[in-house]
Short mmCIF file of C-alpha atoms in Angstrom, two decimals:
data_model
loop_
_atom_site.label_atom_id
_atom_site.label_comp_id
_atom_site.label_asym_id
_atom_site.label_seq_id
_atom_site.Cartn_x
_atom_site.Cartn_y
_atom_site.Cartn_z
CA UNK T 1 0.00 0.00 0.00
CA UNK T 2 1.37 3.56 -1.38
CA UNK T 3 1.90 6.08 1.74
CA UNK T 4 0.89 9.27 1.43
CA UNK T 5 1.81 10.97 4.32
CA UNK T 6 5.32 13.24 4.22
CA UNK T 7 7.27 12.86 1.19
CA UNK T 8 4.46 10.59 -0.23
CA UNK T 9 2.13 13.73 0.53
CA UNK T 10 3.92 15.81 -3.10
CA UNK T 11 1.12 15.69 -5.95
CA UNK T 12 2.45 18.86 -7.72
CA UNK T 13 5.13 21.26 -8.36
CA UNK T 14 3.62 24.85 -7.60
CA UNK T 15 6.97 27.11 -6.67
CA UNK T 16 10.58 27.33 -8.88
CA UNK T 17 13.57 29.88 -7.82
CA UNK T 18 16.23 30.43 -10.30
CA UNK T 19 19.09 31.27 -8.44
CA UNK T 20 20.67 34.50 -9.96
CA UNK T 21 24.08 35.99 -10.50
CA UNK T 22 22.64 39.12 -11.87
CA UNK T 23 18.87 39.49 -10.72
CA UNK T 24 18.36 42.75 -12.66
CA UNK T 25 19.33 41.29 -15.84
CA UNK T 26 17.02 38.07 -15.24
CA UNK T 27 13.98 40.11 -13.95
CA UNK T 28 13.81 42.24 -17.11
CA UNK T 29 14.90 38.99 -19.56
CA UNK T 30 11.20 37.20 -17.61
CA UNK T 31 8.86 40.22 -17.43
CA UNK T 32 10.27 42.60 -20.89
CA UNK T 33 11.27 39.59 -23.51
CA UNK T 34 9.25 36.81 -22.13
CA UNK T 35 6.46 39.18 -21.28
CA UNK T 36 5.75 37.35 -17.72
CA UNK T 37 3.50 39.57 -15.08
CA UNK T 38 5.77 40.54 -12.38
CA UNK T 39 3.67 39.62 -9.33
CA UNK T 40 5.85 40.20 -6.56
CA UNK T 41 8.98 42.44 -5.99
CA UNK T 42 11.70 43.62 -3.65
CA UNK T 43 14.57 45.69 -5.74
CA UNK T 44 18.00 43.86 -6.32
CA UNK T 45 16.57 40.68 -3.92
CA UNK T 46 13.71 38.61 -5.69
CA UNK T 47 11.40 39.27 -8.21
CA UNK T 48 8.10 36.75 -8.87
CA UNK T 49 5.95 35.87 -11.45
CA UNK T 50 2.51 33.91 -11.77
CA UNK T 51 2.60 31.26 -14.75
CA UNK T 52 -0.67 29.65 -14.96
CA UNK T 53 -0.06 27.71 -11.23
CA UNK T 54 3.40 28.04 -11.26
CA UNK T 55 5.09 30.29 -9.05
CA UNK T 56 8.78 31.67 -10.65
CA UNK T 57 10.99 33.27 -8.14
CA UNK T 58 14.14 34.84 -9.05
CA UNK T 59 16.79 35.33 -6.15
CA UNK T 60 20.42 36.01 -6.24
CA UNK T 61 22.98 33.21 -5.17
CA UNK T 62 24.36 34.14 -1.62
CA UNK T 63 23.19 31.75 0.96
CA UNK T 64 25.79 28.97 2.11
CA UNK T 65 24.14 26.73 0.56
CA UNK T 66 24.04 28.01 -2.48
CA UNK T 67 27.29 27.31 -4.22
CA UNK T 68 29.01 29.04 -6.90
CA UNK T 69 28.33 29.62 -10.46
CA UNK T 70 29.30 28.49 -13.52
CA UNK T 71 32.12 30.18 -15.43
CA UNK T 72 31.23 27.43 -17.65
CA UNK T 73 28.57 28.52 -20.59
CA UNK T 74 26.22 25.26 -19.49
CA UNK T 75 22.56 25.53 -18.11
CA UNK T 76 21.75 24.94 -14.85
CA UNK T 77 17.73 23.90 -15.24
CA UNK T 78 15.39 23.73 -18.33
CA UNK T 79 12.07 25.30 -17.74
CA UNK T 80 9.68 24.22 -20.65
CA UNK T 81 5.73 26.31 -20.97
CA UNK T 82 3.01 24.62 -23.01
CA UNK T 83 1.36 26.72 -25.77
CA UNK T 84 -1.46 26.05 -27.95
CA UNK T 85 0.79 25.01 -31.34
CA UNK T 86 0.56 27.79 -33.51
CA UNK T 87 1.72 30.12 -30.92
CA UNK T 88 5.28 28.07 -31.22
CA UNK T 89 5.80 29.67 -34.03
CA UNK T 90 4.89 32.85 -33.15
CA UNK T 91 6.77 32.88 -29.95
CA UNK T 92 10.10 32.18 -32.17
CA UNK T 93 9.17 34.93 -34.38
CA UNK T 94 9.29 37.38 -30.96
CA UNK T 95 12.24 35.86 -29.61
CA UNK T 96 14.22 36.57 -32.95
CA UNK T 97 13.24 40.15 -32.85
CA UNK T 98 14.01 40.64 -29.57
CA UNK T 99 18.04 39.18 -30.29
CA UNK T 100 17.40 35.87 -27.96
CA UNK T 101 19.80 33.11 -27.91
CA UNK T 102 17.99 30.66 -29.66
CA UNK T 103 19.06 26.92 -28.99
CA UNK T 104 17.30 25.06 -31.53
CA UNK T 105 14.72 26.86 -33.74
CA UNK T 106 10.59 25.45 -33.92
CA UNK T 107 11.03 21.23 -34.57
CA UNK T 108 8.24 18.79 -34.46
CA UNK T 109 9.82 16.18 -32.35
CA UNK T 110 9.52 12.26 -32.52
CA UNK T 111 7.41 12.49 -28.95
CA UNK T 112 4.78 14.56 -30.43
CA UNK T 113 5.77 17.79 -29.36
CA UNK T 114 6.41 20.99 -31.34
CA UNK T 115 9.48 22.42 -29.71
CA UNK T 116 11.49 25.49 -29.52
CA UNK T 117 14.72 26.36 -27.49
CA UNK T 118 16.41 29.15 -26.20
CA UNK T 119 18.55 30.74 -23.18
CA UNK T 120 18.08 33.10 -20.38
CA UNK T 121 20.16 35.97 -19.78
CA UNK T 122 22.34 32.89 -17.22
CA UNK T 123 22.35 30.21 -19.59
CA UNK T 124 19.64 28.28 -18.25
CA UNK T 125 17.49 26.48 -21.08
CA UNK T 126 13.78 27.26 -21.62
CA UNK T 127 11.34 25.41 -24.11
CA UNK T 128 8.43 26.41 -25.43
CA UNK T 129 6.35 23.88 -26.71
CA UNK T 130 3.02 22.23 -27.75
CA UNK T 131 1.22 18.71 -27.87
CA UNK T 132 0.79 17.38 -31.50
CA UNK T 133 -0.89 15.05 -33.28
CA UNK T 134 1.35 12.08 -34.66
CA UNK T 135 0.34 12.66 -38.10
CA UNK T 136 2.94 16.49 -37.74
CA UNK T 137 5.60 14.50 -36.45
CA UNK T 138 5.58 12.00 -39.08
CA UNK T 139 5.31 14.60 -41.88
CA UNK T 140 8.53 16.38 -40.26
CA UNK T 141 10.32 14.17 -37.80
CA UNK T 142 13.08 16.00 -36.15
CA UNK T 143 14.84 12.23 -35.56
CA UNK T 144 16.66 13.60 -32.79
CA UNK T 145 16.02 11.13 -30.29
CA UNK T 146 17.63 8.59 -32.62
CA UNK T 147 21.11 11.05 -32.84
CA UNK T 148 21.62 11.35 -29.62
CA UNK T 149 22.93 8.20 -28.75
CA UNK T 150 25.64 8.04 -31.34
#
């Protein structure tokens, strides 16, 4: 018999911090480029934002705990947001004008997703993506998941 008391309590994920080297840069990348509603703020120490029933915090690195950075250009998390499919497309288009780092430009992937890719301000990867039908992936298949074993 599953417990669900304590650790067998966790149904969801509500809440995500990103820690931050540079908190200004990150606030303005999530509320000005992605367009995100800034919900909650205290100047040069956090900055939140309401995603559907996801909570983003942003926070700069300084606790004990929370280790150093990177010097290394590599991502840290991957944050992926479901759109309806069309607005893939459309999101790309944005991004582009807006000079983002994109990582890998709209694909329909083998797992029947339309995906696109692209980095924050800190390297961290975020995917935008939408549920498709078999029939799109078969018409374009991205075969990535067979390339990345070899």
């Amino acid at each position: 018999m599953t417990d669900y008391r304590g650790l067998g309590a966790i149904r969801s994920l509500d809440y995500v911090i990103i820690l931050c080297d540079s908190i200004q840069s990150m606030r303005n990348f999530y509320k000005d480029t992605l367009g995100f509603e800034l919900e909650y703020e205290t100047p040069g120490v956090n900055a939140g934002f309401r995603i559907g029933a996801l909570y983003l915090m942003l926070r700069p690195r300084g606790r004990c705990y929370d280790g150093v950075s990177s010097d290394v250009q590599s991502a840290s998390v991957q944050l992926s947001f479901c759109v309806p499919p069309e607005d893939v497309d459309l999101a790309y288009n944005t991004l582009l004008e807006k000079d983002v780092n994109i990582i890998e430009k709209p694909t329909n992937q083998d797992w029947c997703h339309r995906t696109l890719f692209f980095k924050d301000p800190e390297n961290n990867i975020l995917e935008i993506y939408a549920d498709i039908h078999p029939r799109d992936t078969a018409r374009e298949p991205s075969q990535l998941h067979q390339n990345m074993g070899s």
